[in-house]
PDB file of C-alpha atoms in Angstrom:
ATOM      1  CA  GLY O1245       4.620  21.203 -30.978  1.00 74.00           C
ATOM      2  CA  LEU O1246       2.409  18.320 -30.708  1.00 81.00           C
ATOM      3  CA  GLN O1247       1.852  16.520 -27.375  1.00 78.00           C
ATOM      4  CA  PRO O1248       3.347  12.860 -27.467  1.00 76.00           C
ATOM      5  CA  CYS O1249      -0.314  11.422 -27.106  1.00 76.00           C
ATOM      6  CA  GLU O1250      -3.888  12.490 -26.661  1.00 79.00           C
ATOM      7  CA  GLN O1251      -5.539  11.130 -23.592  1.00 78.00           C
ATOM      8  CA  HIS O1252      -9.254  10.223 -23.552  1.00 81.00           C
ATOM      9  CA  PRO O1253     -10.286   9.973 -19.942  1.00 84.00           C
ATOM     10  CA  LEU O1254     -13.115   7.634 -18.849  1.00 86.00           C
ATOM     11  CA  PRO O1255     -16.014   9.199 -16.876  1.00 89.00           C
ATOM     12  CA  HIS O1256     -15.334   6.932 -13.853  1.00 92.00           C
ATOM     13  CA  LEU O1257     -13.470   3.937 -12.453  1.00 92.00           C
ATOM     14  CA  TYR O1258     -14.267   0.412 -13.580  1.00 93.00           C
ATOM     15  CA  ASP O1259     -13.765  -3.048 -12.411  1.00 93.00           C
ATOM     16  CA  ILE O1260     -11.778  -5.748 -14.131  1.00 94.00           C
ATOM     17  CA  PRO O1261     -13.703  -9.083 -13.798  1.00 93.00           C
ATOM     18  CA  LEU O1262     -11.798 -12.087 -12.627  1.00 94.00           C
ATOM     19  CA  ARG O1263     -13.369 -14.143 -15.265  1.00 93.00           C
ATOM     20  CA  SER O1264     -11.380 -12.226 -17.879  1.00 94.00           C
ATOM     21  CA  CYS O1265      -8.101 -13.408 -16.326  1.00 95.00           C
ATOM     22  CA  ILE O1266      -8.964 -17.135 -16.270  1.00 95.00           C
ATOM     23  CA  SER O1267      -8.424 -19.607 -19.369  1.00 93.00           C
ATOM     24  CA  ARG O1268     -11.590 -20.759 -21.055  1.00 90.00           C
ATOM     25  CA  ASP O1269      -9.908 -23.725 -22.664  1.00 91.00           C
ATOM     26  CA  ILE O1270      -6.837 -24.677 -20.512  1.00 92.00           C
ATOM     27  CA  GLU O1271      -7.424 -26.074 -17.213  1.00 88.00           C
ATOM     28  CA  ASN O1272      -5.468 -24.357 -14.227  1.00 91.00           C
ATOM     29  CA  LEU O1273      -4.323 -21.412 -16.277  1.00 94.00           C
ATOM     30  CA  MET O1274      -4.749 -17.747 -15.112  1.00 95.00           C
ATOM     31  CA  PHE O1275      -3.579 -14.514 -16.684  1.00 93.00           C
ATOM     32  CA  ALA O1276      -2.431 -11.143 -15.289  1.00 92.00           C
ATOM     33  CA  GLY O1277      -1.723  -8.027 -17.197  1.00 90.00           C
ATOM     34  CA  ARG O1278      -1.751  -7.513 -20.919  1.00 91.00           C
ATOM     35  CA  ASN O1279      -2.577 -11.025 -21.868  1.00 91.00           C
ATOM     36  CA  HIS O1280      -6.078 -11.060 -20.128  1.00 92.00           C
ATOM     37  CA  SER O1281      -9.185 -11.241 -22.157  1.00 93.00           C
ATOM     38  CA  ALA O1282     -10.340  -7.648 -23.446  1.00 92.00           C
ATOM     39  CA  THR O1283     -11.512  -6.026 -26.392  1.00 92.00           C
ATOM     40  CA  HIS O1284      -9.258  -3.543 -27.983  1.00 90.00           C
ATOM     41  CA  VAL O1285     -11.554  -0.626 -26.471  1.00 88.00           C
ATOM     42  CA  ALA O1286     -10.815  -1.977 -22.854  1.00 90.00           C
ATOM     43  CA  PHE O1287      -7.283  -2.860 -23.643  1.00 89.00           C
ATOM     44  CA  SER O1288      -6.415   0.873 -24.325  1.00 88.00           C
ATOM     45  CA  SER O1289      -6.838   1.459 -20.604  1.00 89.00           C
ATOM     46  CA  THR O1290      -6.225  -1.951 -18.875  1.00 91.00           C
ATOM     47  CA  ARG O1291      -2.713  -2.178 -20.764  1.00 90.00           C
ATOM     48  CA  VAL O1292      -0.957   0.440 -18.591  1.00 87.00           C
ATOM     49  CA  MET O1293       1.488  -0.819 -16.245  1.00 87.00           C
ATOM     50  CA  ALA O1294       0.056   0.257 -12.934  1.00 88.00           C
ATOM     51  CA  THR O1295      -3.261  -1.508 -13.848  1.00 91.00           C
ATOM     52  CA  CYS O1296      -1.339  -4.584 -14.925  1.00 92.00           C
ATOM     53  CA  ALA O1297       0.333  -4.726 -11.556  1.00 93.00           C
ATOM     54  CA  VAL O1298      -2.623  -4.580  -9.439  1.00 94.00           C
ATOM     55  CA  MET O1299      -4.278  -7.049 -11.739  1.00 95.00           C
ATOM     56  CA  GLY O1300      -1.383  -9.366 -10.909  1.00 96.00           C
ATOM     57  CA  GLN O1301      -1.957  -8.719  -7.165  1.00 96.00           C
ATOM     58  CA  GLY O1302      -5.704  -9.605  -7.618  1.00 96.00           C
ATOM     59  CA  VAL O1303      -5.019 -12.983  -9.736  1.00 96.00           C
ATOM     60  CA  GLY O1304      -2.272 -13.989  -7.257  1.00 97.00           C
ATOM     61  CA  THR O1305      -4.373 -13.676  -4.351  1.00 97.00           C
ATOM     62  CA  ALA O1306      -7.267 -15.428  -5.882  1.00 97.00           C
ATOM     63  CA  ALA O1307      -4.927 -18.264  -7.081  1.00 96.00           C
ATOM     64  CA  ALA O1308      -3.518 -18.668  -3.511  1.00 97.00           C
ATOM     65  CA  LEU O1309      -6.858 -18.863  -1.844  1.00 97.00           C
ATOM     66  CA  ALA O1310      -8.208 -21.100  -4.476  1.00 96.00           C
ATOM     67  CA  VAL O1311      -5.388 -23.497  -3.895  1.00 96.00           C
ATOM     68  CA  ASP O1312      -6.097 -23.445  -0.058  1.00 96.00           C
ATOM     69  CA  ALA O1313      -9.929 -24.200  -0.913  1.00 96.00           C
ATOM     70  CA  LYS O1314      -9.232 -27.034  -3.493  1.00 96.00           C
ATOM     71  CA  VAL O1315     -11.003 -25.083  -6.114  1.00 96.00           C
ATOM     72  CA  SER O1316      -9.930 -24.880  -9.897  1.00 95.00           C
ATOM     73  CA  PRO O1317      -9.584 -21.489 -11.443  1.00 94.00           C
ATOM     74  CA  SER O1318     -12.618 -22.029 -13.604  1.00 92.00           C
ATOM     75  CA  GLU O1319     -14.678 -22.558 -10.602  1.00 94.00           C
ATOM     76  CA  ILE O1320     -13.644 -19.629  -8.373  1.00 95.00           C
ATOM     77  CA  SER O1321     -16.203 -17.152  -9.929  1.00 90.00           C
ATOM     78  CA  SER O1322     -19.133 -19.460  -8.807  1.00 92.00           C
ATOM     79  CA  GLN O1323     -17.904 -19.699  -5.214  1.00 94.00           C
ATOM     80  CA  THR O1324     -19.463 -16.646  -3.341  1.00 95.00           C
ATOM     81  CA  GLU O1325     -17.822 -17.424  -0.034  1.00 95.00           C
ATOM     82  CA  LEU O1326     -14.307 -17.826  -1.964  1.00 97.00           C
ATOM     83  CA  ILE O1327     -14.961 -14.494  -3.904  1.00 96.00           C
ATOM     84  CA  ASN O1328     -15.711 -12.797  -0.748  1.00 95.00           C
ATOM     85  CA  SER O1329     -12.416 -14.201   1.056  1.00 95.00           C
ATOM     86  CA  ILE O1330     -10.360 -13.114  -2.027  1.00 96.00           C
ATOM     87  CA  GLN O1331     -11.840  -9.503  -1.966  1.00 96.00           C
ATOM     88  CA  GLN O1332     -11.473  -9.337   1.976  1.00 95.00           C
ATOM     89  CA  GLN O1333      -7.767 -10.527   1.720  1.00 95.00           C
ATOM     90  CA  LEU O1334      -7.142  -7.851  -0.938  1.00 96.00           C
ATOM     91  CA  LEU O1335      -8.725  -5.040   1.186  1.00 95.00           C
ATOM     92  CA  CYS O1336      -6.693  -6.146   4.082  1.00 93.00           C
ATOM     93  CA  ASP O1337      -3.440  -5.727   1.815  1.00 94.00           C
ATOM     94  CA  ASP O1338      -4.784  -2.289   1.002  1.00 94.00           C
ATOM     95  CA  ALA O1339      -5.939  -2.737  -2.321  1.00 94.00           C
ATOM     96  CA  PHE O1340      -9.010  -1.000  -3.571  1.00 94.00           C
ATOM     97  CA  LEU O1341     -12.164  -2.686  -4.960  1.00 95.00           C
ATOM     98  CA  ILE O1342     -14.987  -0.279  -6.059  1.00 95.00           C
ATOM     99  CA  ASP O1343     -17.890  -0.292  -3.295  1.00 94.00           C
ATOM    100  CA  ARG O1344     -16.320  -3.217  -1.334  1.00 93.00           C
ATOM    101  CA  ALA O1345     -15.978  -2.648   2.203  1.00 91.00           C
ATOM    102  CA  ASN O1346     -13.215  -4.420   4.445  1.00 88.00           C
ATOM    103  CA  ASN O1347     -15.433  -5.933   7.048  1.00 86.00           C
ATOM    104  CA  LYS O1348     -13.578  -8.940   8.432  1.00 85.00           C
ATOM    105  CA  ALA O1349     -15.217  -9.967  11.634  1.00 84.00           C
ATOM    106  CA  THR O1350     -11.909 -10.510  13.304  1.00 90.00           C
ATOM    107  CA  ASP O1351     -10.979  -6.954  13.187  1.00 94.00           C
ATOM    108  CA  LEU O1352     -11.245  -5.585  16.685  1.00 96.00           C
ATOM    109  CA  ILE O1353     -11.331  -1.911  15.565  1.00 95.00           C
ATOM    110  CA  HIS O1354     -14.983  -2.400  14.962  1.00 92.00           C
ATOM    111  CA  HIS O1355     -15.723  -2.795  18.555  1.00 93.00           C
ATOM    112  CA  ALA O1356     -13.488   0.153  19.746  1.00 97.00           C
ATOM    113  CA  THR O1357     -13.841   3.787  20.865  1.00 97.00           C
ATOM    114  CA  LEU O1358     -11.651   6.235  18.727  1.00 98.00           C
ATOM    115  CA  SER O1359     -10.198   9.602  19.845  1.00 98.00           C
ATOM    116  CA  SER O1360      -7.267  11.928  19.139  1.00 98.00           C
ATOM    117  CA  SER O1361      -5.373  14.685  20.526  1.00 98.00           C
ATOM    118  CA  SER O1362      -6.692  16.811  17.755  1.00 98.00           C
ATOM    119  CA  GLU O1363      -8.582  16.640  14.457  1.00 97.00           C
ATOM    120  CA  GLN O1364      -9.770  18.483  11.566  1.00 97.00           C
ATOM    121  CA  THR O1365     -13.311  18.818  10.333  1.00 97.00           C
ATOM    122  CA  GLY O1366     -13.831  15.821   7.980  1.00 96.00           C
ATOM    123  CA  GLY O1367     -10.709  14.266   9.384  1.00 97.00           C
ATOM    124  CA  GLU O1368     -12.048  12.794  12.550  1.00 97.00           C
ATOM    125  CA  ALA O1369     -10.500  10.116  14.401  1.00 97.00           C
ATOM    126  CA  THR O1370     -13.408   7.702  13.637  1.00 97.00           C
ATOM    127  CA  ASN O1371     -12.259   7.821   9.886  1.00 96.00           C
ATOM    128  CA  ILE O1372      -9.695   5.341  10.702  1.00 96.00           C
ATOM    129  CA  SER O1373     -12.253   2.598  11.060  1.00 93.00           C
ATOM    130  CA  SER O1374     -13.796   3.485   7.690  1.00 89.00           C
ATOM    131  CA  THR O1375     -14.109   0.577   5.477  1.00 88.00           C
ATOM    132  CA  GLN O1376     -12.278   2.520   2.688  1.00 92.00           C
ATOM    133  CA  THR O1377      -8.679   3.786   2.405  1.00 93.00           C
ATOM    134  CA  ARG O1378      -9.031   6.244  -0.332  1.00 92.00           C
ATOM    135  CA  SER O1379     -11.007   9.167  -1.433  1.00 93.00           C
ATOM    136  CA  VAL O1380     -12.243   8.069  -4.895  1.00 92.00           C
ATOM    137  CA  HIS O1381     -15.634  10.026  -5.210  1.00 93.00           C
ATOM    138  CA  GLY O1382     -16.254  12.925  -7.742  1.00 90.00           C
ATOM    139  CA  GLU O1383     -15.065  13.593 -11.390  1.00 88.00           C
ATOM    140  CA  ARG O1384     -13.400  10.537 -12.705  1.00 88.00           C
ATOM    141  CA  GLY O1385     -13.509   8.583  -9.493  1.00 92.00           C
ATOM    142  CA  ALA O1386     -16.050   5.898  -8.779  1.00 93.00           C
ATOM    143  CA  SER O1387     -19.565   6.486 -10.200  1.00 94.00           C
ATOM    144  CA  LYS O1388     -21.973   8.197  -7.877  1.00 93.00           C
ATOM    145  CA  GLN O1389     -23.979   4.962  -7.316  1.00 94.00           C
ATOM    146  CA  ARG O1390     -20.880   3.126  -5.988  1.00 94.00           C
ATOM    147  CA  SER O1391     -18.951   5.993  -4.302  1.00 93.00           C
ATOM    148  CA  HIS O1392     -18.658   6.745  -0.642  1.00 93.00           C
ATOM    149  CA  PRO O1393     -17.692  10.553  -0.290  1.00 94.00           C
ATOM    150  CA  GLY O1394     -15.251  11.549   2.539  1.00 95.00           C
ATOM    151  CA  THR O1395     -11.630  11.953   3.357  1.00 96.00           C
ATOM    152  CA  HIS O1396     -11.440   8.415   4.871  1.00 96.00           C
ATOM    153  CA  ARG O1397      -8.621   9.298   7.071  1.00 97.00           C
ATOM    154  CA  TRP O1398      -7.808  10.949  10.523  1.00 98.00           C
ATOM    155  CA  MET O1399      -5.908  14.438  10.149  1.00 98.00           C
ATOM    156  CA  SER O1400      -4.621  16.127  13.199  1.00 98.00           C
ATOM    157  CA  ASP O1401      -4.956  19.775  13.725  1.00 98.00           C
ATOM    158  CA  PRO O1402      -1.626  21.633  12.220  1.00 98.00           C
ATOM    159  CA  SER O1403      -2.029  24.452  14.677  1.00 97.00           C
ATOM    160  CA  ASP O1404      -1.440  21.580  17.485  1.00 96.00           C
ATOM    161  CA  GLY O1405       1.853  20.474  15.830  1.00 96.00           C
ATOM    162  CA  PHE O1406       3.650  17.411  17.067  1.00 97.00           C
ATOM    163  CA  PRO O1407       3.355  14.938  18.623  1.00 97.00           C
ATOM    164  CA  ALA O1408      -0.118  13.990  17.775  1.00 98.00           C
ATOM    165  CA  ALA O1409      -1.795  11.016  19.276  1.00 98.00           C
ATOM    166  CA  LEU O1410      -4.541   8.583  18.373  1.00 98.00           C
ATOM    167  CA  GLU O1411      -6.151   6.210  20.815  1.00 98.00           C
ATOM    168  CA  ILE O1412      -8.225   3.004  20.249  1.00 98.00           C
ATOM    169  CA  THR O1413     -10.158   1.809  23.468  1.00 98.00           C
ATOM    170  CA  TRP O1414     -12.220  -1.049  24.212  1.00 98.00           C
ATOM    171  CA  SER O1415     -14.872  -1.381  27.086  1.00 96.00           C
ATOM    172  CA  GLU O1416     -13.378  -4.904  27.867  1.00 96.00           C
ATOM    173  CA  PRO O1417     -10.029  -6.379  27.586  1.00 96.00           C
ATOM    174  CA  VAL O1418      -9.238  -7.939  24.074  1.00 97.00           C
ATOM    175  CA  HIS O1419      -6.539 -10.243  22.994  1.00 97.00           C
ATOM    176  CA  VAL O1420      -4.106  -8.463  20.372  1.00 97.00           C
ATOM    177  CA  SER O1421      -1.258  -9.692  18.450  1.00 97.00           C
ATOM    178  CA  GLN O1422      -1.344  -7.545  15.325  1.00 97.00           C
ATOM    179  CA  ILE O1423      -1.643  -3.705  14.620  1.00 98.00           C
ATOM    180  CA  HIS O1424      -2.008  -2.803  10.995  1.00 97.00           C
ATOM    181  CA  LEU O1425      -1.589   0.886   9.898  1.00 98.00           C
ATOM    182  CA  VAL O1426      -2.318   2.544   6.645  1.00 97.00           C
ATOM    183  CA  PHE O1427      -0.793   6.085   6.167  1.00 98.00           C
ATOM    184  CA  ASP O1428      -1.593   8.654   3.645  1.00 97.00           C
ATOM    185  CA  THR O1429       0.955   8.531   0.722  1.00 96.00           C
ATOM    186  CA  GLY O1430      -0.201  11.406  -1.432  1.00 95.00           C
ATOM    187  CA  LEU O1431      -2.280   9.137  -3.817  1.00 92.00           C
ATOM    188  CA  HIS O1432      -3.825  12.163  -5.326  1.00 89.00           C
ATOM    189  CA  ARG O1433      -0.277  12.917  -6.825  1.00 88.00           C
ATOM    190  CA  HIS O1434       1.014  11.182  -9.826  1.00 85.00           C
ATOM    191  CA  LEU O1435       3.958   8.851  -9.435  1.00 84.00           C
ATOM    192  CA  THR O1436       4.778   7.165 -12.858  1.00 82.00           C
ATOM    193  CA  LEU O1437       7.317   7.152 -15.534  1.00 80.00           C
ATOM    194  CA  SER O1438       6.826   9.785 -18.244  1.00 80.00           C
ATOM    195  CA  GLN O1439       8.781  11.500 -20.977  1.00 81.00           C
ATOM    196  CA  LEU O1440       6.770  14.483 -20.491  1.00 79.00           C
ATOM    197  CA  ASP O1441       8.765  17.051 -18.554  1.00 83.00           C
ATOM    198  CA  ALA O1442       5.773  19.145 -17.354  1.00 82.00           C
ATOM    199  CA  TYR O1443       4.125  15.832 -16.188  1.00 78.00           C
ATOM    200  CA  SER O1444       7.208  14.625 -14.292  1.00 84.00           C
ATOM    201  CA  ASP O1445       7.658  17.924 -12.653  1.00 85.00           C
ATOM    202  CA  SER O1446       4.474  17.461 -10.755  1.00 85.00           C
ATOM    203  CA  MET O1447       5.749  14.114  -9.241  1.00 89.00           C
ATOM    204  CA  ILE O1448       8.019  13.662  -6.161  1.00 90.00           C
ATOM    205  CA  TRP O1449      10.695  11.172  -7.039  1.00 87.00           C
ATOM    206  CA  GLY O1450      13.504   9.407  -4.837  1.00 88.00           C
ATOM    207  CA  LYS O1451      12.151  10.251  -1.460  1.00 92.00           C
ATOM    208  CA  ALA O1452       9.092   9.646   0.647  1.00 95.00           C
ATOM    209  CA  GLN O1453       5.813  11.340   0.128  1.00 96.00           C
ATOM    210  CA  PRO O1454       5.395  14.448   2.430  1.00 97.00           C
ATOM    211  CA  GLU O1455       2.031  13.320   3.810  1.00 97.00           C
ATOM    212  CA  THR O1456       3.530  10.016   5.010  1.00 98.00           C
ATOM    213  CA  ILE O1457       4.092   9.620   8.828  1.00 98.00           C
ATOM    214  CA  ARG O1458       8.010   9.094   9.444  1.00 98.00           C
ATOM    215  CA  ASP O1459       8.408   8.632  13.175  1.00 98.00           C
ATOM    216  CA  TYR O1460       5.938   7.241  15.397  1.00 98.00           C
ATOM    217  CA  SER O1461       5.626   4.835  18.529  1.00 98.00           C
ATOM    218  CA  ILE O1462       2.932   2.721  19.996  1.00 98.00           C
ATOM    219  CA  LYS O1463       1.894   2.066  23.635  1.00 98.00           C
ATOM    220  CA  THR O1464      -0.688  -0.376  25.040  1.00 98.00           C
ATOM    221  CA  PHE O1465      -2.683  -0.219  28.196  1.00 97.00           C
ATOM    222  CA  ASN O1466      -3.578  -3.355  30.157  1.00 95.00           C
ATOM    223  CA  GLY O1467      -6.077  -1.565  32.559  1.00 92.00           C
ATOM    224  CA  LYS O1468      -3.473  -0.672  35.070  1.00 94.00           C
ATOM    225  CA  GLN O1469      -0.620   0.729  33.313  1.00 96.00           C
ATOM    226  CA  TRP O1470       0.779   2.010  29.957  1.00 97.00           C
ATOM    227  CA  THR O1471       3.560  -0.145  28.346  1.00 97.00           C
ATOM    228  CA  HIS O1472       5.889   0.994  25.547  1.00 98.00           C
ATOM    229  CA  LEU O1473       5.358  -1.424  22.426  1.00 98.00           C
ATOM    230  CA  LEU O1474       7.556  -0.159  19.700  1.00 97.00           C
ATOM    231  CA  ASP O1475       9.209   2.641  17.950  1.00 98.00           C
ATOM    232  CA  VAL O1476       9.463   3.340  14.225  1.00 98.00           C
ATOM    233  CA  THR O1477      11.758   6.087  12.634  1.00 98.00           C
ATOM    234  CA  GLY O1478      12.355   6.875   9.004  1.00 98.00           C
ATOM    235  CA  ASN O1479       9.121   5.247   7.717  1.00 98.00           C
ATOM    236  CA  TYR O1480       8.118   5.804   4.104  1.00 97.00           C
ATOM    237  CA  GLN O1481       5.751   2.919   3.540  1.00 97.00           C
ATOM    238  CA  ARG O1482       2.010   3.352   3.130  1.00 97.00           C
ATOM    239  CA  LYS O1483       1.011   0.176   5.081  1.00 97.00           C
ATOM    240  CA  ARG O1484       2.720  -1.191   8.089  1.00 98.00           C
ATOM    241  CA  VAL O1485       2.056  -4.363   9.991  1.00 98.00           C
ATOM    242  CA  HIS O1486       3.345  -4.930  13.583  1.00 98.00           C
ATOM    243  CA  GLU O1487       3.278  -8.361  14.958  1.00 98.00           C
ATOM    244  CA  PHE O1488       4.011  -9.351  18.582  1.00 97.00           C
ATOM    245  CA  ASP O1489       3.248 -12.080  21.214  1.00 97.00           C
ATOM    246  CA  PRO O1490      -0.616 -11.802  22.218  1.00 97.00           C
ATOM    247  CA  LEU O1491      -1.426  -9.257  24.792  1.00 97.00           C
ATOM    248  CA  SER O1492      -4.619  -8.754  26.879  1.00 97.00           C
ATOM    249  CA  LEU O1493      -5.059  -4.784  26.595  1.00 96.00           C
ATOM    250  CA  SER O1494      -7.861  -2.278  26.806  1.00 97.00           C
ATOM    251  CA  ALA O1495      -6.310   0.594  24.815  1.00 98.00           C
ATOM    252  CA  ILE O1496      -3.691   1.227  22.170  1.00 98.00           C
ATOM    253  CA  ARG O1497      -2.061   4.672  21.749  1.00 98.00           C
ATOM    254  CA  ILE O1498      -0.181   5.750  18.652  1.00 98.00           C
ATOM    255  CA  PHE O1499       2.110   8.804  18.931  1.00 98.00           C
ATOM    256  CA  ILE O1500       3.198  10.521  15.839  1.00 98.00           C
ATOM    257  CA  THR O1501       6.315  12.714  16.165  1.00 98.00           C
ATOM    258  CA  ALA O1502       7.196  13.526  12.528  1.00 98.00           C
ATOM    259  CA  THR O1503       5.888  13.270   8.928  1.00 98.00           C
ATOM    260  CA  ASN O1504       8.076  13.419   5.803  1.00 98.00           C
ATOM    261  CA  GLY O1505       7.206  16.983   5.453  1.00 97.00           C
ATOM    262  CA  LEU O1506       3.494  17.655   6.075  1.00 98.00           C
ATOM    263  CA  ASP O1507       2.480  19.897   9.052  1.00 97.00           C
ATOM    264  CA  HIS O1508       0.081  17.342  10.600  1.00 98.00           C
ATOM    265  CA  ALA O1509      -0.497  13.805  10.990  1.00 98.00           C
ATOM    266  CA  ARG O1510      -2.536  11.500   8.712  1.00 98.00           C
ATOM    267  CA  ILE O1511      -3.590   7.833   9.159  1.00 98.00           C
ATOM    268  CA  CYS O1512      -6.088   6.358   6.808  1.00 97.00           C
ATOM    269  CA  GLN O1513      -6.746   3.231   8.547  1.00 96.00           C
ATOM    270  CA  ALA O1514      -6.050   1.073  11.574  1.00 97.00           C
ATOM    271  CA  ARG O1515      -7.006  -2.672  11.927  1.00 96.00           C
ATOM    272  CA  VAL O1516      -6.236  -4.714  15.051  1.00 97.00           C
ATOM    273  CA  TYR O1517      -6.299  -8.497  15.301  1.00 96.00           C
TER     274      TYR O1517
END
């Protein structure tokens, strides 16, 4: 029988400009999703629900920061500093923007030395300070001129088993009150609604993706001794933010004791503030 529809894939990822989500005629009105401004050709791919959702995240972030800056929607696109702040906040929240690097000056990871108990070729510990949290190069990814090849994640050696450890070290003490971790959640695998059984069979529904780290703990070093900071069990989320009273420390060690199925640990990014 005939397939439910015929897909026409695009050659590469593309951006949706914020200007297409701002009203031309009505002051203080923004759009997100299927009511944004697009031709019928662009609408054929911007209309899908996952794209509409992240468009909402982008517009909502832009609106919030514009209110703080006392800038009207129609003026946002001409404010270079504001646009950069919006993009950096989205990247901090683990959104993806083509060829945009998360480079907040307050992120202490940029001044740290990174090491691990084990690592795979291409999955070195230094990857957690990569300015990107997804691999989107190659066919149907970002265009060659705007892509940054690599795994963009640390991957421990499966032969070493668990626990696996990742260490972040500074040559001088730093003051830390937040640790952000971004885990691998199998973004190469589809997870969406479909009436096509063969398509749905390729997905993992109703449980955590096997790549995602499940159980881990964090310890800190103040120059004299290691102190236990926290334990997490049963994690299934991609991004975890741990906030605590400010500490003066010179190292952070993350111990991974289990994933949701994969035989090694993966962390896409760590950010420290």
